[in-house]
Short mmCIF file of C-alpha atoms and ligand atoms in Angstrom, two decimals:
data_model
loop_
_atom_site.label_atom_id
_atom_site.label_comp_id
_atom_site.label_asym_id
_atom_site.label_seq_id
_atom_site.Cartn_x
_atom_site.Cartn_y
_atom_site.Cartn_z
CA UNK A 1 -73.78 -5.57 91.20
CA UNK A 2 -72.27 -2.35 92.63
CA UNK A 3 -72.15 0.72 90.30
CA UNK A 4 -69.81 4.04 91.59
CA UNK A 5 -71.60 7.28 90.95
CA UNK A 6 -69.18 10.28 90.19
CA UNK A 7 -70.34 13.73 90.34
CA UNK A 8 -67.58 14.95 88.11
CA UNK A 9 -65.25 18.68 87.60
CA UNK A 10 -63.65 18.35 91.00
CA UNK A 11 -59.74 18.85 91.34
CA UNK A 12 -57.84 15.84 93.15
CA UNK A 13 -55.53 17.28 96.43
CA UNK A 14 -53.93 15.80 98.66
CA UNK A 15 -52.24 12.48 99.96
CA UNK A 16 -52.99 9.04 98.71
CA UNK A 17 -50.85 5.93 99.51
CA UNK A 18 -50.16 3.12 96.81
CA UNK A 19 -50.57 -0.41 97.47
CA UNK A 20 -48.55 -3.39 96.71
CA UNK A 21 -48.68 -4.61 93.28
CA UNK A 22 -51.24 -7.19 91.99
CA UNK A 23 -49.44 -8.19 88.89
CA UNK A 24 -46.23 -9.20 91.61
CA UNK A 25 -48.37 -10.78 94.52
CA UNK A 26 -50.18 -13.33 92.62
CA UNK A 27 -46.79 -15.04 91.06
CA UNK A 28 -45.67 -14.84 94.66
CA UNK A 29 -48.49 -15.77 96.57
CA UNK A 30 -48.07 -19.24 94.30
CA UNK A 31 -44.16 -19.33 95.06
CA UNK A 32 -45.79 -20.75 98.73
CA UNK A 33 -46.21 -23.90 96.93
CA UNK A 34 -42.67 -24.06 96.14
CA UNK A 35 -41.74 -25.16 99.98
CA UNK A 36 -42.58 -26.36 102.49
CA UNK A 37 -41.58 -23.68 105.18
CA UNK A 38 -43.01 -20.29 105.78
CA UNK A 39 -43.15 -16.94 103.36
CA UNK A 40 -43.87 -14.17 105.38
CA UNK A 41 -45.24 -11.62 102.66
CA UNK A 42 -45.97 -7.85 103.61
CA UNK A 43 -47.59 -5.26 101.22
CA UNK A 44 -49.86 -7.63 99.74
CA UNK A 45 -52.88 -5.62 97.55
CA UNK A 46 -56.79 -6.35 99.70
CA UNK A 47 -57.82 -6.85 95.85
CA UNK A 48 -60.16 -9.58 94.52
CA UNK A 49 -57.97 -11.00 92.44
CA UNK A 50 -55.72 -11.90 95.61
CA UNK A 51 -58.35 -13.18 97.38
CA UNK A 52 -59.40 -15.51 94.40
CA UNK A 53 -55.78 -16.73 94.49
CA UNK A 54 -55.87 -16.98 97.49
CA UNK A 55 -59.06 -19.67 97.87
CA UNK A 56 -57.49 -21.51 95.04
CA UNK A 57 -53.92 -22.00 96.74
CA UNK A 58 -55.90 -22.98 100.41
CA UNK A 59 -57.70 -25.59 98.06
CA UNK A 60 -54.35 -26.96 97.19
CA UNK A 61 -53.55 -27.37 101.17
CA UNK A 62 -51.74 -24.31 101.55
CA UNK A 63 -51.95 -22.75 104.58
CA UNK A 64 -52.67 -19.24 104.23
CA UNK A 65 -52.65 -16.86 107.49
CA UNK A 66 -53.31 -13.19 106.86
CA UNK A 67 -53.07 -10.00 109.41
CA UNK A 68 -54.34 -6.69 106.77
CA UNK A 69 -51.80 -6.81 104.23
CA UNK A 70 -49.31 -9.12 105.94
CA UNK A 71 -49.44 -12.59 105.04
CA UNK A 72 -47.85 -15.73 105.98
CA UNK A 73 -47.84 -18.78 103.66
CA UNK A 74 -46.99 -22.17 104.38
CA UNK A 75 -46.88 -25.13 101.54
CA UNK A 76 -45.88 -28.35 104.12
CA UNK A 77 -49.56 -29.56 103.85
CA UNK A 78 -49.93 -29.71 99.57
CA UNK A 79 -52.72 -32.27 99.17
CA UNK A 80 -54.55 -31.31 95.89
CA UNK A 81 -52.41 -30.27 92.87
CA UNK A 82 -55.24 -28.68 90.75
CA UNK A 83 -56.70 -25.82 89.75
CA UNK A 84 -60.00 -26.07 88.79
CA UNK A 85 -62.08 -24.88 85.75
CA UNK A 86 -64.60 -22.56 87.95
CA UNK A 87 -61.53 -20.67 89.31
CA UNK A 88 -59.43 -20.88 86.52
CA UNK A 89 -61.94 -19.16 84.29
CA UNK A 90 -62.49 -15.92 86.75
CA UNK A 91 -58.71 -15.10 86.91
CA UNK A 92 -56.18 -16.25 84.23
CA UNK A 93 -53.34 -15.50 86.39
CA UNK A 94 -54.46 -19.03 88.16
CA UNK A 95 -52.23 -20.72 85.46
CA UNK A 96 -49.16 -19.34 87.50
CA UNK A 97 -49.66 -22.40 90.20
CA UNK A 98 -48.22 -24.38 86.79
CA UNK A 99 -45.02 -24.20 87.27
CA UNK A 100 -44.19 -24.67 90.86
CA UNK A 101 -46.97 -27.78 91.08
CA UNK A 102 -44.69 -29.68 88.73
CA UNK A 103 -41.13 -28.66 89.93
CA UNK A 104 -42.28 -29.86 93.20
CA UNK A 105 -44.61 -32.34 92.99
CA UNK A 106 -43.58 -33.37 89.39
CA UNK A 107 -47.94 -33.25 88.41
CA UNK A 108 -50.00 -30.63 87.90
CA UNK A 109 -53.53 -30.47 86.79
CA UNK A 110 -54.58 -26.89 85.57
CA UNK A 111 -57.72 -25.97 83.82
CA UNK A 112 -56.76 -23.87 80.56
CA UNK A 113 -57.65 -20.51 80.72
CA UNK A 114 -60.16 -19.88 77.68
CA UNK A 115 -60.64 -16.20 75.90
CA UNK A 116 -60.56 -12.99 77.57
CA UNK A 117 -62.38 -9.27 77.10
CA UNK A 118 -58.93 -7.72 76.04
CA UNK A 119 -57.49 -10.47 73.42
CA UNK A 120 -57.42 -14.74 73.03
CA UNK A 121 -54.42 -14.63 75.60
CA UNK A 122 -53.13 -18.40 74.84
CA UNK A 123 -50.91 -20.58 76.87
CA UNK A 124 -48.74 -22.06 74.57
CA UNK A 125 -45.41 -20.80 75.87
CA UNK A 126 -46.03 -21.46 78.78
CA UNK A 127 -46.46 -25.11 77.86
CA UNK A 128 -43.81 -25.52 75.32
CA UNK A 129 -41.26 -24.39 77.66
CA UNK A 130 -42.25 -26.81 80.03
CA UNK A 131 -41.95 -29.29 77.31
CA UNK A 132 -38.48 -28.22 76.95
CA UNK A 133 -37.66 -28.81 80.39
CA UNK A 134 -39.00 -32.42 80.23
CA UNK A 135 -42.35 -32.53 80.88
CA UNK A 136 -45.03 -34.73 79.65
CA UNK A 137 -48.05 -32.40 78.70
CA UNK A 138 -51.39 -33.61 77.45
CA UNK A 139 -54.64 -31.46 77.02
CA UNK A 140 -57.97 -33.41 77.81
CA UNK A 141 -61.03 -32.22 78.41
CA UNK A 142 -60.20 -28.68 78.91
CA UNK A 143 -57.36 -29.49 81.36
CA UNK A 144 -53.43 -29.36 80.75
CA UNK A 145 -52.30 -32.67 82.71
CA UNK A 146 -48.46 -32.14 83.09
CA UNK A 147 -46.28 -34.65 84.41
CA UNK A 148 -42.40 -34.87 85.32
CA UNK A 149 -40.34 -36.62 87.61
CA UNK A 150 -37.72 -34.44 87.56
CA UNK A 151 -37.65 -31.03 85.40
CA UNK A 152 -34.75 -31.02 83.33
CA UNK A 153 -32.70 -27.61 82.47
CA UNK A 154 -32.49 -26.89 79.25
CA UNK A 155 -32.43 -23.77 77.43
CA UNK A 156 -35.87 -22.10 76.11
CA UNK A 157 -36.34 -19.36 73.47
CA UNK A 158 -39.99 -17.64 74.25
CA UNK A 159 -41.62 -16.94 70.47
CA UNK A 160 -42.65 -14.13 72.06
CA UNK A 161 -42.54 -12.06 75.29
CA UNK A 162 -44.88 -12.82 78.00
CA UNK A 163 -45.05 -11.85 81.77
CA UNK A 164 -46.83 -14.82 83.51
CA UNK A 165 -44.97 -17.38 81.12
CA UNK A 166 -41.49 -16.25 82.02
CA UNK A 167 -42.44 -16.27 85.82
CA UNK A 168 -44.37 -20.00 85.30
CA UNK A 169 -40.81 -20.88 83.53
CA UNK A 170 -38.77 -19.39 86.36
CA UNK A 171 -40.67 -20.57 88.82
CA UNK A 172 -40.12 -24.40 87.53
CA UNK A 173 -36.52 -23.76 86.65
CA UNK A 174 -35.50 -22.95 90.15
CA UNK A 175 -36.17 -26.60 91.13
CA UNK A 176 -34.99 -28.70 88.23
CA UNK A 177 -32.14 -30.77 87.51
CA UNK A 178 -29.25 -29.06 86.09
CA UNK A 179 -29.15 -24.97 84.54
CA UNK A 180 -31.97 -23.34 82.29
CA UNK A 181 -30.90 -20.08 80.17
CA UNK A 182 -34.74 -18.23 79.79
CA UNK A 183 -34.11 -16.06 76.58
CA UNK A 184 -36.98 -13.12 75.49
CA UNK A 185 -37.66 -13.11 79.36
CA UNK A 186 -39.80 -10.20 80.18
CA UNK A 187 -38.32 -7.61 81.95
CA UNK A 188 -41.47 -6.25 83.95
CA UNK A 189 -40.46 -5.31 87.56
CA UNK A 190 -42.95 -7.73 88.53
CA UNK A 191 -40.87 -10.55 87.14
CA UNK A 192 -38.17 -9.24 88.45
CA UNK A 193 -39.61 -8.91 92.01
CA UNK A 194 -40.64 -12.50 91.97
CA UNK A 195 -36.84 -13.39 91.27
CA UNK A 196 -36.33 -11.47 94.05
CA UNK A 197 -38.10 -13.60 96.78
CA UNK A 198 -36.83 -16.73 94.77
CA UNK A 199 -33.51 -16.05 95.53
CA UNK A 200 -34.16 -15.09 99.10
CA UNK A 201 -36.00 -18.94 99.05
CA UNK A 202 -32.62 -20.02 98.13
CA UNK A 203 -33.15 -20.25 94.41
CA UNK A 204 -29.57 -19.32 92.14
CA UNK A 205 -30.48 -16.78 89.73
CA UNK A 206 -28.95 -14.31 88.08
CA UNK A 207 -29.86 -11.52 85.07
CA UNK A 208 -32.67 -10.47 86.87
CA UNK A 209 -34.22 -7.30 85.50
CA UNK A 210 -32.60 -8.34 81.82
CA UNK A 211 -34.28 -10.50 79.14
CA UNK A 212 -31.85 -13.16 79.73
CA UNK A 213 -32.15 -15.28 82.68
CA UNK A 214 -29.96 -17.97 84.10
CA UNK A 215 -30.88 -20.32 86.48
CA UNK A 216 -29.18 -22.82 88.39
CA UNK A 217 -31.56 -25.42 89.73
CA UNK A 218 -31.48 -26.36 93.40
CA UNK A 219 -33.03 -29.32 95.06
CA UNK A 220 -35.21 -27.49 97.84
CA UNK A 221 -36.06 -23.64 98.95
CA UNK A 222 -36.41 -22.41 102.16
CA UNK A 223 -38.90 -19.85 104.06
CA UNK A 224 -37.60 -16.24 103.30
CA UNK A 225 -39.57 -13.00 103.89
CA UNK A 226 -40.43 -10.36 101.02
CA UNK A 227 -41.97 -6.77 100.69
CA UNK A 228 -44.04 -6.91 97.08
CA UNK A 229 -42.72 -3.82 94.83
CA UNK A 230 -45.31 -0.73 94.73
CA UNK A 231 -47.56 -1.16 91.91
CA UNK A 232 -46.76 0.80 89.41
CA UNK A 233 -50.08 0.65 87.42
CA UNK A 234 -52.02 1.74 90.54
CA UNK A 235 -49.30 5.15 90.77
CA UNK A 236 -49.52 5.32 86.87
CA UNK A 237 -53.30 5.68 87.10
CA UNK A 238 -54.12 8.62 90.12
CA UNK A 239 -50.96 10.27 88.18
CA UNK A 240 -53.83 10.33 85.12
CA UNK A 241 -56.16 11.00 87.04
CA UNK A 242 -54.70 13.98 88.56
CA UNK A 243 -53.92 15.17 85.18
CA UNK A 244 -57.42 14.56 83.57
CA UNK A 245 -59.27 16.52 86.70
CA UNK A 246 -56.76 19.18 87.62
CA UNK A 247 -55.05 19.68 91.00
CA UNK A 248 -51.91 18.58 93.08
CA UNK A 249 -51.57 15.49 94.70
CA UNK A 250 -48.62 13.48 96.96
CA UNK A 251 -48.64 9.85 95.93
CA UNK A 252 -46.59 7.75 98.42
CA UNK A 253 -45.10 4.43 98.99
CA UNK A 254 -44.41 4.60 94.76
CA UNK A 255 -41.16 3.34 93.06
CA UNK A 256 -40.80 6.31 90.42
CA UNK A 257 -37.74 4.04 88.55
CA UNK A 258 -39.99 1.69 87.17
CA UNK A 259 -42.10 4.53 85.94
CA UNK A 260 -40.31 6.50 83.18
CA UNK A 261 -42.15 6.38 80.21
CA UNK A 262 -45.03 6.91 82.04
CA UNK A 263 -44.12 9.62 83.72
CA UNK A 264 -42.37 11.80 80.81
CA UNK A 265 -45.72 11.10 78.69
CA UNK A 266 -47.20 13.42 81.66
CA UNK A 267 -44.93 15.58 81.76
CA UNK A 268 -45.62 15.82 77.93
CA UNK A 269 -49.00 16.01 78.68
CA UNK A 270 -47.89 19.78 80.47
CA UNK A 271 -48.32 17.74 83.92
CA UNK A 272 -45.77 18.70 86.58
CA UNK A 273 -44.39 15.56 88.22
CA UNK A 274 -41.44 15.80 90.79
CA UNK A 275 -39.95 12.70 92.42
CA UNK A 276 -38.85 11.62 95.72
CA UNK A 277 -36.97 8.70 97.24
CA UNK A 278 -40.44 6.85 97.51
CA UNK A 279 -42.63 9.42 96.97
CA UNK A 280 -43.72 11.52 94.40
CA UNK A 281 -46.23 15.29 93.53
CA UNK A 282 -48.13 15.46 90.74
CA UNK A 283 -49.47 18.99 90.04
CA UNK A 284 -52.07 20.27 86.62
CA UNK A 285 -53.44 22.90 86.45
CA UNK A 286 -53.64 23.26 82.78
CA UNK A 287 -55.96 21.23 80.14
CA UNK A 288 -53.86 18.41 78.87
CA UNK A 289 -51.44 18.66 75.57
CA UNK A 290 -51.97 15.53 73.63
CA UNK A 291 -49.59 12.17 73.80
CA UNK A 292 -49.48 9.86 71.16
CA UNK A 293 -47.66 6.39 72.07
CA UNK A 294 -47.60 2.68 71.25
CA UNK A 295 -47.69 0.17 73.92
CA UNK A 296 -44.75 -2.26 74.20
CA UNK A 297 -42.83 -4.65 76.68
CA UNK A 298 -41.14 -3.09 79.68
CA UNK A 299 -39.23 -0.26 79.57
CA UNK A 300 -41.87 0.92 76.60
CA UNK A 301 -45.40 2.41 77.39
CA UNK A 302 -47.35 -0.41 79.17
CA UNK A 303 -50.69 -1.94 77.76
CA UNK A 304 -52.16 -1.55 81.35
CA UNK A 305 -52.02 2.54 81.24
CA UNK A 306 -53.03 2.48 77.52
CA UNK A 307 -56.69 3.24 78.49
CA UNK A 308 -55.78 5.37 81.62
CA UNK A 309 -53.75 8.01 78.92
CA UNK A 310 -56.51 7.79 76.19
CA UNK A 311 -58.96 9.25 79.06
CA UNK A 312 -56.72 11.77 79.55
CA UNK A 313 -56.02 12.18 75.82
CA UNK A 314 -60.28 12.43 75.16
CA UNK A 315 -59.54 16.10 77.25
CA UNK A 316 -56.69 16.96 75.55
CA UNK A 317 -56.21 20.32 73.40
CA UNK A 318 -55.62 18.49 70.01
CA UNK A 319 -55.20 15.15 68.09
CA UNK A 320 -53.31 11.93 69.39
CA UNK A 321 -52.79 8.24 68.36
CA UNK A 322 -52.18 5.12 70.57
CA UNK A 323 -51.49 2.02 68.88
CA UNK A 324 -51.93 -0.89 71.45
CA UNK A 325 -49.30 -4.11 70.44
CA UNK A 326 -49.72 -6.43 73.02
CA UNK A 327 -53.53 -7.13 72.85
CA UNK A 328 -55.57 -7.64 69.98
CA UNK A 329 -59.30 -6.48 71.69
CA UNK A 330 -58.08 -4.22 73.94
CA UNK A 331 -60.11 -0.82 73.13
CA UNK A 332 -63.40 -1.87 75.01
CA UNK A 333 -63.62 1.39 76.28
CA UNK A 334 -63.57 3.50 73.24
CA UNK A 335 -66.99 3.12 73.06
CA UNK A 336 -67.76 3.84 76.27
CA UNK A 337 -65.59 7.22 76.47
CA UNK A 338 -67.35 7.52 73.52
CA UNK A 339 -70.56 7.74 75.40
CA UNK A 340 -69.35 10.44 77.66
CA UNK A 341 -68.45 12.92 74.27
CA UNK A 342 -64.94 11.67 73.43
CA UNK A 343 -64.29 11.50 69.56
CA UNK A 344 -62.06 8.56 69.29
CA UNK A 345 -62.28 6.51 66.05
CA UNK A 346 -60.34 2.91 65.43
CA UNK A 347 -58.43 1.91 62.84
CA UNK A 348 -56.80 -1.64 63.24
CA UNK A 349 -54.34 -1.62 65.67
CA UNK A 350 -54.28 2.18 66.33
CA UNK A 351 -56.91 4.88 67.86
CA UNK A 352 -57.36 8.39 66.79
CA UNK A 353 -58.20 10.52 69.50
CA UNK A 354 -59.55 14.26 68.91
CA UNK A 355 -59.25 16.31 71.72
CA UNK A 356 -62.47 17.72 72.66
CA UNK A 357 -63.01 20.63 75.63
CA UNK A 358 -65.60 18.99 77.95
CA UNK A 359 -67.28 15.87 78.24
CA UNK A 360 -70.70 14.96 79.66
CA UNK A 361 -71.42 12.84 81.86
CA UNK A 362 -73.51 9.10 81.16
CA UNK A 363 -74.90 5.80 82.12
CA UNK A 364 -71.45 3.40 80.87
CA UNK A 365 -70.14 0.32 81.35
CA UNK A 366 -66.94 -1.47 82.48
CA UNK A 367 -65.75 -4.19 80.74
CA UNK A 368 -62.39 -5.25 82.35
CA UNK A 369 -60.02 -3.99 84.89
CA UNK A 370 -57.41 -0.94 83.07
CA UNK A 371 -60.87 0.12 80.86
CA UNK A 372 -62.64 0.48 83.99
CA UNK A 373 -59.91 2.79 85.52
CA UNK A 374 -60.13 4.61 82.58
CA UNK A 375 -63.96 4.92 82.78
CA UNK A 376 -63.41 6.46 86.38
CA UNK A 377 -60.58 8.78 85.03
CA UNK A 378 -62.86 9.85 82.46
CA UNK A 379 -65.67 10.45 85.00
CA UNK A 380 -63.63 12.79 87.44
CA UNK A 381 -62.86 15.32 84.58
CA UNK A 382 -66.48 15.17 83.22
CA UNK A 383 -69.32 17.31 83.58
CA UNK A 384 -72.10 16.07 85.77
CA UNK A 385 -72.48 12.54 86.94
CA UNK A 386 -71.10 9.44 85.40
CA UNK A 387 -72.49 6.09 86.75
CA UNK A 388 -70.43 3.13 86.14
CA UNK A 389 -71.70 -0.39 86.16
CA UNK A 390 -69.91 -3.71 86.80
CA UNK A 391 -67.33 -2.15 88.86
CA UNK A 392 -66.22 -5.44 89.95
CA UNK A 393 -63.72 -5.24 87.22
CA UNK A 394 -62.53 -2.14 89.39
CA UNK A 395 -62.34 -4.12 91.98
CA UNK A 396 -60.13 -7.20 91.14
CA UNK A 397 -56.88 -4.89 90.55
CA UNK A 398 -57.53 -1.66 92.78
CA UNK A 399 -57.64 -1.35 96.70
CA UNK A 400 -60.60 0.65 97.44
CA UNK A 401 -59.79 3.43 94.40
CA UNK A 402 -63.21 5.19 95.42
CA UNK A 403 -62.17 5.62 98.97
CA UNK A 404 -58.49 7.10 98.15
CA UNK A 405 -60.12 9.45 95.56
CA UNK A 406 -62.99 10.37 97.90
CA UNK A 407 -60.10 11.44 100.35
CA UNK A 408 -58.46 13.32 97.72
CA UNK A 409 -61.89 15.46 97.03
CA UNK A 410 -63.56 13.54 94.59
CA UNK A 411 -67.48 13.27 94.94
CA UNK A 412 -67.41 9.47 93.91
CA UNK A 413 -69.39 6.87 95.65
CA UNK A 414 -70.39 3.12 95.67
CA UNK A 415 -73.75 2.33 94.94
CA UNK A 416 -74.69 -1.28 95.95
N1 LIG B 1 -49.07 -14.85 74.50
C1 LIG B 1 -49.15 -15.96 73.68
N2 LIG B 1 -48.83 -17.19 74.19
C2 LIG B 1 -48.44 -17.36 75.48
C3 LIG B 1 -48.37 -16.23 76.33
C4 LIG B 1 -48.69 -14.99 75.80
O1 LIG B 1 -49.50 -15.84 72.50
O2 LIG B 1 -48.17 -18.50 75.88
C5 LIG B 1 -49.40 -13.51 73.96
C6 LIG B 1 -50.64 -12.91 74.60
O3 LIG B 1 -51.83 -13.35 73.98
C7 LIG B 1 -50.38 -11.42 74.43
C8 LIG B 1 -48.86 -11.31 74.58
O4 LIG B 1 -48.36 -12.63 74.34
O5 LIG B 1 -50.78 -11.01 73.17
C9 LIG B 1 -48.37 -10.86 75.94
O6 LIG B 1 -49.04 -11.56 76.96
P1 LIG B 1 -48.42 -11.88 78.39
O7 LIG B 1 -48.29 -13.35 78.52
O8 LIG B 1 -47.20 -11.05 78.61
O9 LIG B 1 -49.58 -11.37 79.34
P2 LIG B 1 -49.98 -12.05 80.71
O10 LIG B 1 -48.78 -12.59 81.34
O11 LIG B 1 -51.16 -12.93 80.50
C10 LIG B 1 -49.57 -9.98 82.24
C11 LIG B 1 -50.38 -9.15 83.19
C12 LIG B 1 -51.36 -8.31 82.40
C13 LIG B 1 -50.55 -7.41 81.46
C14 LIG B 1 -49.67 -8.27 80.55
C15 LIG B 1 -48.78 -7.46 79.64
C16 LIG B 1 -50.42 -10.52 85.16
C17 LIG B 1 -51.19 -11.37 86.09
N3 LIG B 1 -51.08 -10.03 84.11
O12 LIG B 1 -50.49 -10.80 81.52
O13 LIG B 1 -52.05 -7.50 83.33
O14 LIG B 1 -51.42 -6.63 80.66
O15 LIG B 1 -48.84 -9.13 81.35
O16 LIG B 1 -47.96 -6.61 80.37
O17 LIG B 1 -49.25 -10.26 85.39
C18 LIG B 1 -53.85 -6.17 84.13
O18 LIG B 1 -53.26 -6.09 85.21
O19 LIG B 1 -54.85 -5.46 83.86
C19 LIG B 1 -53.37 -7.12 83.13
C20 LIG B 1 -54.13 -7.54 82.12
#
């Protein structure tokens, strides 16, 4: 299993480009089984989680052809509706094939996803809104078998608000008979990106970017061609890190719109950020000013920089809380920052961070993909060397992070 080895205290300058967004590519890399004609897709993350989506859709008969981060899907040779239990339970996101199986093949037969590190992360919308839209669901043997001749627009109500559930429900909807109305749609630019190649496909939607969406079903999409949005957690992260170790840094190919919150919460911080059409500086130079925040749905603070800011929070000259909402078990790497000198203590829902003036680098552990980047954050702005292990969380959601930071002046490197 590879570890990375950080020899921290070094300031971050320079350039460092941002990739393509994980969160968007995998609902889109799974809109290729929605036709049968070609998606050309460009700016597609080289992350493991892609490539596990990847082997799951080829197992389905798509044909996948791929050129760096230019791909080009084609869904005329669907032979195997499934997604099995062995891939199923090494990415959740896998449960996003859902959706477009039945709208175009009218069966499906997807493993359930079972607990996670961060929270129990259940299903159940996803399935009840199916329901709604006609669908015959039963759950055997750890499988949801889902059946419909034709998916029938209706109009669903989400109990609550989740990301991959509103794109599973959009991605059916665009197919079925008749009109859906998706109310408590999530609003995450990711979503909204995914509408975007829909409609390009031919699909009739419209409220995208809002929480309600409308969709007029259509019997058949077309090829279309797509650029996936910039990830914004990826940007959201080196602007932490920045700010945890000091220095000045150019981040490019970003989208800085779908970045508020987190970018005022550094400039709280005593960061200065300036931004550019697609580009954006961030420059500290100063040790951080604590930021207390809760996580919420998009626009709020999202879960996935929760652990990012509590790295830089560890540093910070005073006292902060962070309440996470979305996920119960999401503070695995309290313990761990812990390990490095942090003084944060839990209560419930909400962490209490004291700010301390150095910490020491340690043996620690990463224990899913946003604690991990925090563990790395963490690492950069300690003293001495911090040696992560199982870094293949890392790895699943980042583009080779220890290669941009290397370039930036960070001593970091992969052990294997
Ligand atoms: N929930 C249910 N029932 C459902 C669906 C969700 O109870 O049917 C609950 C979840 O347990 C959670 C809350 O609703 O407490 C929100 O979950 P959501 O469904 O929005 O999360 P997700 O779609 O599984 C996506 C991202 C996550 C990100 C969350 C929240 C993808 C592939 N994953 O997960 O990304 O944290 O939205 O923004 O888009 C990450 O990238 O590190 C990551 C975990």
């Amino acid at each position: 299993m590879d570890k990375l080895l950080i020899n921290g205290g070094k300031h971050l300058t320079g350039e460092v480009t941002i990739a393509g967004a994980k969160n968007a590519a995998l609902p889109i890399l799974c809109a290729g089984l929605l036709t049968a004609d070609t998606l050309q897709l460009s700016n597609v993350p080289r992350l493991q989680d892609v490539a596990t989506m990847e082997k799951l859709l080829r197992q389905m008969g798509l044909s996948i052809e791929k050129n760096g981060e230019v791909l080009a899907l084609n869904g005329s040779d669907i032979n195997k509706p499934e997604a099995p239990y062995e891939m199923v339970k090494t990415m959740r996101a896998s449960i996003l094939v859902l959706g477009p199986l039945l709208a175009r093949f009218g069966e499906a037969k997807v493993s359930l996803p079972g607990g996670c590190a961060i929270g129990s992360r259940p299903v159940d919308q996803h399935i009840k809104g199916l329901q709604a839209m006609g669908a015959e669901i039963k759950i055997e043997g750890g499988y949801i078998y889902a059946r419909a001749k034709k998916l029938k627009g209706t109009r669903i109500v989400t109990d609550m608000i989740t990301v991959t559930g509103t794109e599973n429900l959009l991605m059916a909807a665009v197919l079925a008979e008749g009109d859906t109305e998706l109310e408590n749609a999530a609003r995450e630019p990711e979503v909204g990106d995914l509408a975007q190649l829909l409609v390009a496909m031919g699909a009739q939607i419209e409220g995208i970017g809002t929480d309600r969406l409308f969709i007029h079903g259509v019997p058949a999409l077309h090829g279309a061609s797509h650029t996936v949005i910039a990830d914004r957690i990826e940007t959201g992260t080196f602007l932490c890190a920045v700010a945890a170790a000091g220095g000045d840094v150019v981040l490019r190919g970003v989208r800085h719109d779908i970045l508020d919150v987190v970018i005022d919460k550094l400039r709280e911080a005593g960061a200065v950020v300036n931004v550019n059409e697609d580009s954006m500086r961030v420059q500290m130079s100063a040790r951080a000013k604590p930021v207390s925040f809760r996580t919420t749905e998009y626009p709020g603070f999202p879960t996935d920089m929760q652990a990012q800011f509590m790295a830089l929070n560890c540093l910070a000259d005073g006292n902060s809380h962070v309440t996470e909402t979305i996920f119960e078990n999401r503070y695995m790497h309290v313990q761990e920052l812990n390990r490095l000198g942090a003084a944060i203590e839990i209560d419930g829902h909400t962490a209490m961070i004291q700010g301390v003036p150095t910490l020491i680098g340690a043996p620690v552990m990463a224990t899913d993909l946003r604690a991990s980047a925090s563990l790395v954050i963490a690492g950069l702005a300690a003293q001495g060397e911090t040696l992560i292990d199982r870094i293949y969380h890392l790895d699943r959601g980042y583009d080779r992070m220890e290669v941009k930071l290397s370039e930036l002046g960070a001593d970091i490197k992969r052990i294997k």
